[in-house]
Amino acid sequence: MIRLQGIVKSFDGNPVLREVDVDIAEGSVTALVGPSGSGKSTLLRCVNLLEVPEAGTLRLGDVQVRFRADARPPRETVQQMRRQTGMVFQNFQLFPHQSALDNVMEGLVTVQKWDRPRARARAMELLEKVGMAAKADAWPATLSGGQQQRVAIARALAPSPRVMLCDEPTSALDPTLAGEVVEVLQQLAAEGMTMLMATHDLRLAASIAQQVIFLEGGTVVEAGAPRQVFTQPRDARTAAFVSTLTQSVLPADWGMNGR
Ligand code: ADP
Ligand code: MG
């Protein structure tokens, strides 16, 4: 459902993505792993065109765009892409001056032009779904990080995106709070939401993803099923990266290929 081909992106002449190819099937979860600075966030941001690549093509559902260094994609294409994606950030990025409910309603009212009662009903449904209905009137600052992230997930789901882009959704949270966010993400995956997620959390990747992509220096070094990539990496760079992360978090019966 999502196909990135030959994606190239540089900042100030420094290449950050070098001809990246990624294929994501509808209803599947793909985890993007790799060292800090490898281009994970940039790749996610290219999917909803927060960053515009210089070359390559992006297909999302039935919308396709071919990037060129000398022209930006048409505004209409950008809007079509954005409408199909929801994004969740490491640091939640809720609007601090709005209640949880208003955060979730905001886009429906201002972008989608829904009337407020309809937007409110949809937002309450979503807060219910992420276990935050009781905190609908709370301000973000009064919520824990895990609660804020669950509200942020509800907000991203509000316009019914076809794909969720999650950038290190649990990295800012201590393990207990990360757990409640992981549960919500697992539930979404079980319901068939297509997701592309950058994460350092191998346990999250192993529990939720059908595909793991290991990115280093803006290049896809290896892609495969989580168990294969984490326990029997084909490339020495993947093996070196995986060995720096704690492996006790992977399912015990996976074995670690002698390591
Ligand atoms: P990751 O998410 O894997 O840590 P990023 O995609 O954030 O990696 O960054 C990849 C590289 O691109 C880094 O070297 C980073 O400094 C650089 N970079 C990211 N965004 C920008 C930007 N807006 N301007 C300049 N350099 C950037
Ligand atoms: Mg990042």
mmCIF file of C-alpha atoms in Angstrom, residues 11-179:
data_model
loop_
_atom_site.group_PDB
_atom_site.id
_atom_site.type_symbol
_atom_site.label_atom_id
_atom_site.label_comp_id
_atom_site.label_asym_id
_atom_site.label_seq_id
_atom_site.Cartn_x
_atom_site.Cartn_y
_atom_site.Cartn_z
ATOM 1 C CA PHE A 11 20.136 18.725 4.082
ATOM 2 C CA ASP A 12 22.556 21.461 3.017
ATOM 3 C CA GLY A 13 24.165 19.121 0.535
ATOM 4 C CA ASN A 14 24.605 16.289 3.056
ATOM 5 C CA PRO A 15 22.771 13.158 1.951
ATOM 6 C CA VAL A 16 20.559 11.783 4.725
ATOM 7 C CA LEU A 17 18.559 9.274 2.660
ATOM 8 C CA ARG A 18 20.381 7.569 -0.206
ATOM 9 C CA GLU A 19 18.040 5.826 -2.618
ATOM 10 C CA VAL A 20 15.854 4.238 0.005
ATOM 11 C CA ASP A 21 13.321 1.601 -1.099
ATOM 12 C CA VAL A 22 10.566 0.507 1.267
ATOM 13 C CA ASP A 23 7.412 -1.536 0.630
ATOM 14 C CA ILE A 24 4.645 -1.774 3.177
ATOM 15 C CA ALA A 25 1.648 -4.032 2.764
ATOM 16 C CA GLU A 26 -1.797 -2.862 3.783
ATOM 17 C CA GLY A 27 -2.595 -3.818 7.360
ATOM 18 C CA SER A 28 1.015 -4.569 8.259
ATOM 19 C CA VAL A 29 3.405 -3.000 10.725
ATOM 20 C CA THR A 30 6.961 -2.062 9.748
ATOM 21 C CA ALA A 31 9.533 -1.118 12.380
ATOM 22 C CA LEU A 32 12.379 1.186 11.376
ATOM 23 C CA VAL A 33 15.449 0.621 13.505
ATOM 24 C CA GLY A 34 18.946 2.016 13.318
ATOM 25 C CA PRO A 35 21.435 4.239 15.094
ATOM 26 C CA SER A 36 20.628 7.824 15.943
ATOM 27 C CA GLY A 37 21.114 9.962 12.839
ATOM 28 C CA SER A 38 20.531 7.096 10.414
ATOM 29 C CA GLY A 39 17.571 8.891 8.824
ATOM 30 C CA LYS A 40 14.561 7.222 10.486
ATOM 31 C CA SER A 41 12.707 10.429 11.331
ATOM 32 C CA THR A 42 13.506 11.928 7.957
ATOM 33 C CA LEU A 43 12.126 8.862 6.204
ATOM 34 C CA LEU A 44 8.891 9.035 8.217
ATOM 35 C CA ARG A 45 8.619 12.741 7.449
ATOM 36 C CA CYS A 46 9.042 12.041 3.741
ATOM 37 C CA VAL A 47 5.953 9.809 3.785
ATOM 38 C CA ASN A 48 3.655 12.656 4.818
ATOM 39 C CA LEU A 49 5.740 15.211 2.923
ATOM 40 C CA LEU A 50 6.830 17.165 5.982
ATOM 41 C CA GLU A 51 10.126 16.720 4.137
ATOM 42 C CA VAL A 52 10.187 16.693 0.357
ATOM 43 C CA PRO A 53 12.735 14.313 -1.194
ATOM 44 C CA GLU A 54 14.874 15.396 -4.139
ATOM 45 C CA ALA A 55 14.427 12.188 -6.065
ATOM 46 C CA GLY A 56 12.452 8.974 -5.996
ATOM 47 C CA THR A 57 8.788 8.103 -5.962
ATOM 48 C CA LEU A 58 6.237 7.670 -3.208
ATOM 49 C CA ARG A 59 3.002 5.811 -3.640
ATOM 50 C CA LEU A 60 0.423 5.865 -0.886
ATOM 51 C CA GLY A 61 -2.791 4.063 -1.740
ATOM 52 C CA ASP A 62 -3.695 5.349 -5.164
ATOM 53 C CA VAL A 63 -1.801 8.629 -4.899
ATOM 54 C CA GLN A 64 1.657 8.692 -6.430
ATOM 55 C CA VAL A 65 4.267 11.405 -6.552
ATOM 56 C CA ARG A 66 7.586 11.514 -8.375
ATOM 57 C CA PHE A 67 10.068 13.852 -6.710
ATOM 58 C CA ARG A 68 12.409 16.188 -8.554
ATOM 59 C CA ALA A 69 15.086 18.466 -7.216
ATOM 60 C CA ASP A 70 13.737 21.476 -9.111
ATOM 61 C CA ALA A 71 10.021 21.328 -8.304
ATOM 62 C CA ARG A 72 7.836 20.767 -5.287
ATOM 63 C CA PRO A 73 4.881 18.406 -5.564
ATOM 64 C CA PRO A 74 1.523 20.055 -6.301
ATOM 65 C CA ARG A 75 -0.263 21.318 -3.215
ATOM 66 C CA GLU A 76 -3.209 19.042 -3.935
ATOM 67 C CA THR A 77 -0.964 15.968 -3.936
ATOM 68 C CA VAL A 78 0.584 17.059 -0.644
ATOM 69 C CA GLN A 79 -2.876 17.427 0.879
ATOM 70 C CA GLN A 80 -3.960 14.021 -0.408
ATOM 71 C CA MET A 81 -0.861 12.395 1.109
ATOM 72 C CA ARG A 82 -1.308 14.186 4.426
ATOM 73 C CA ARG A 83 -4.957 13.200 4.634
ATOM 74 C CA GLN A 84 -3.992 9.549 4.448
ATOM 75 C CA THR A 85 -1.413 9.704 7.233
ATOM 76 C CA GLY A 86 -1.518 10.247 10.972
ATOM 77 C CA MET A 87 1.681 11.005 12.856
ATOM 78 C CA VAL A 88 2.714 10.346 16.438
ATOM 79 C CA PHE A 89 5.870 11.987 17.804
ATOM 80 C CA GLN A 90 8.313 11.042 20.531
ATOM 81 C CA ASN A 91 7.409 14.122 22.580
ATOM 82 C CA PHE A 92 3.618 13.923 21.994
ATOM 83 C CA GLN A 93 3.261 17.523 20.730
ATOM 84 C CA LEU A 94 -0.199 18.078 22.140
ATOM 85 C CA PHE A 95 -1.522 21.628 22.066
ATOM 86 C CA PRO A 96 -0.780 22.708 25.661
ATOM 87 C CA HIS A 97 -3.620 25.213 25.879
ATOM 88 C CA GLN A 98 -6.338 22.731 24.924
ATOM 89 C CA SER A 99 -8.024 19.898 26.801
ATOM 90 C CA ALA A 100 -7.432 16.304 25.711
ATOM 91 C CA LEU A 101 -10.824 16.329 23.997
ATOM 92 C CA ASP A 102 -10.111 19.596 22.158
ATOM 93 C CA ASN A 103 -6.737 18.243 21.027
ATOM 94 C CA VAL A 104 -8.486 15.294 19.395
ATOM 95 C CA MET A 105 -11.332 17.416 17.932
ATOM 96 C CA GLU A 106 -9.174 20.250 16.619
ATOM 97 C CA GLY A 107 -8.251 18.838 13.208
ATOM 98 C CA LEU A 108 -11.760 17.552 12.567
ATOM 99 C CA VAL A 109 -13.207 21.010 13.153
ATOM 100 C CA THR A 110 -10.549 23.209 11.549
ATOM 101 C CA VAL A 111 -9.272 21.020 8.711
ATOM 102 C CA GLN A 112 -12.158 18.694 7.969
ATOM 103 C CA LYS A 113 -14.846 21.293 8.758
ATOM 104 C CA TRP A 114 -16.937 18.922 10.845
ATOM 105 C CA ASP A 115 -19.522 20.570 13.100
ATOM 106 C CA ARG A 116 -18.530 20.522 16.764
ATOM 107 C CA PRO A 117 -21.083 17.968 18.048
ATOM 108 C CA ARG A 118 -20.032 15.458 15.415
ATOM 109 C CA ALA A 119 -16.325 16.095 16.050
ATOM 110 C CA ARG A 120 -16.880 15.818 19.794
ATOM 111 C CA ALA A 121 -18.637 12.447 19.422
ATOM 112 C CA ARG A 122 -15.834 11.091 17.228
ATOM 113 C CA ALA A 123 -13.173 12.422 19.616
ATOM 114 C CA MET A 124 -14.890 10.829 22.625
ATOM 115 C CA GLU A 125 -15.025 7.500 20.788
ATOM 116 C CA LEU A 126 -11.292 7.717 20.153
ATOM 117 C CA LEU A 127 -10.462 8.739 23.723
ATOM 118 C CA GLU A 128 -12.499 5.729 24.817
ATOM 119 C CA LYS A 129 -10.498 3.533 22.492
ATOM 120 C CA VAL A 130 -7.162 4.637 23.986
ATOM 121 C CA GLY A 131 -8.520 4.456 27.549
ATOM 122 C CA MET A 132 -8.546 8.215 28.089
ATOM 123 C CA ALA A 133 -12.263 9.082 28.097
ATOM 124 C CA ALA A 134 -12.175 9.845 31.814
ATOM 125 C CA LYS A 135 -9.526 12.500 31.162
ATOM 126 C CA ALA A 136 -11.304 14.199 28.258
ATOM 127 C CA ASP A 137 -11.363 17.569 30.030
ATOM 128 C CA ALA A 138 -7.821 17.361 31.418
ATOM 129 C CA TRP A 139 -5.071 19.663 30.214
ATOM 130 C CA PRO A 140 -1.979 17.968 28.774
ATOM 131 C CA ALA A 141 0.311 19.279 31.531
ATOM 132 C CA THR A 142 -1.741 17.408 34.137
ATOM 133 C CA LEU A 143 -1.382 14.072 32.318
ATOM 134 C CA SER A 144 1.454 11.559 32.540
ATOM 135 C CA GLY A 145 3.620 11.041 29.458
ATOM 136 C CA GLY A 146 1.859 7.763 28.693
ATOM 137 C CA GLN A 147 -1.537 9.450 28.960
ATOM 138 C CA GLN A 148 -0.403 12.327 26.748
ATOM 139 C CA GLN A 149 0.858 9.900 24.139
ATOM 140 C CA ARG A 150 -2.440 8.010 24.175
ATOM 141 C CA VAL A 151 -4.273 11.305 23.562
ATOM 142 C CA ALA A 152 -1.795 12.057 20.753
ATOM 143 C CA ILE A 153 -2.578 8.664 19.197
ATOM 144 C CA ALA A 154 -6.321 9.427 19.395
ATOM 145 C CA ARG A 155 -5.649 12.770 17.718
ATOM 146 C CA ALA A 156 -3.668 11.130 14.924
ATOM 147 C CA LEU A 157 -6.505 8.624 14.385
ATOM 148 C CA ALA A 158 -9.232 11.275 14.236
ATOM 149 C CA PRO A 159 -9.254 11.849 10.465
ATOM 150 C CA SER A 160 -9.234 8.055 9.832
ATOM 151 C CA PRO A 161 -5.777 7.865 8.228
ATOM 152 C CA ARG A 162 -4.836 4.862 6.143
ATOM 153 C CA VAL A 163 -1.415 4.714 7.722
ATOM 154 C CA MET A 164 0.016 5.715 11.073
ATOM 155 C CA LEU A 165 3.567 7.076 11.191
ATOM 156 C CA CYS A 166 5.058 6.763 14.666
ATOM 157 C CA ASP A 167 8.408 8.345 15.512
ATOM 158 C CA GLU A 168 9.850 6.681 18.637
ATOM 159 C CA PRO A 169 6.428 6.695 20.300
ATOM 160 C CA THR A 170 7.705 5.186 23.559
ATOM 161 C CA SER A 171 11.220 6.676 23.801
ATOM 162 C CA ALA A 172 10.311 9.518 26.144
ATOM 163 C CA LEU A 173 8.494 7.211 28.573
ATOM 164 C CA ASP A 174 9.670 5.104 31.468
ATOM 165 C CA PRO A 175 8.860 1.391 31.084
ATOM 166 C CA THR A 176 5.527 1.404 32.927
ATOM 167 C CA LEU A 177 4.181 4.301 30.911
ATOM 168 C CA ALA A 178 5.660 2.897 27.705
ATOM 169 C CA GLY A 179 3.694 -0.310 28.392
#
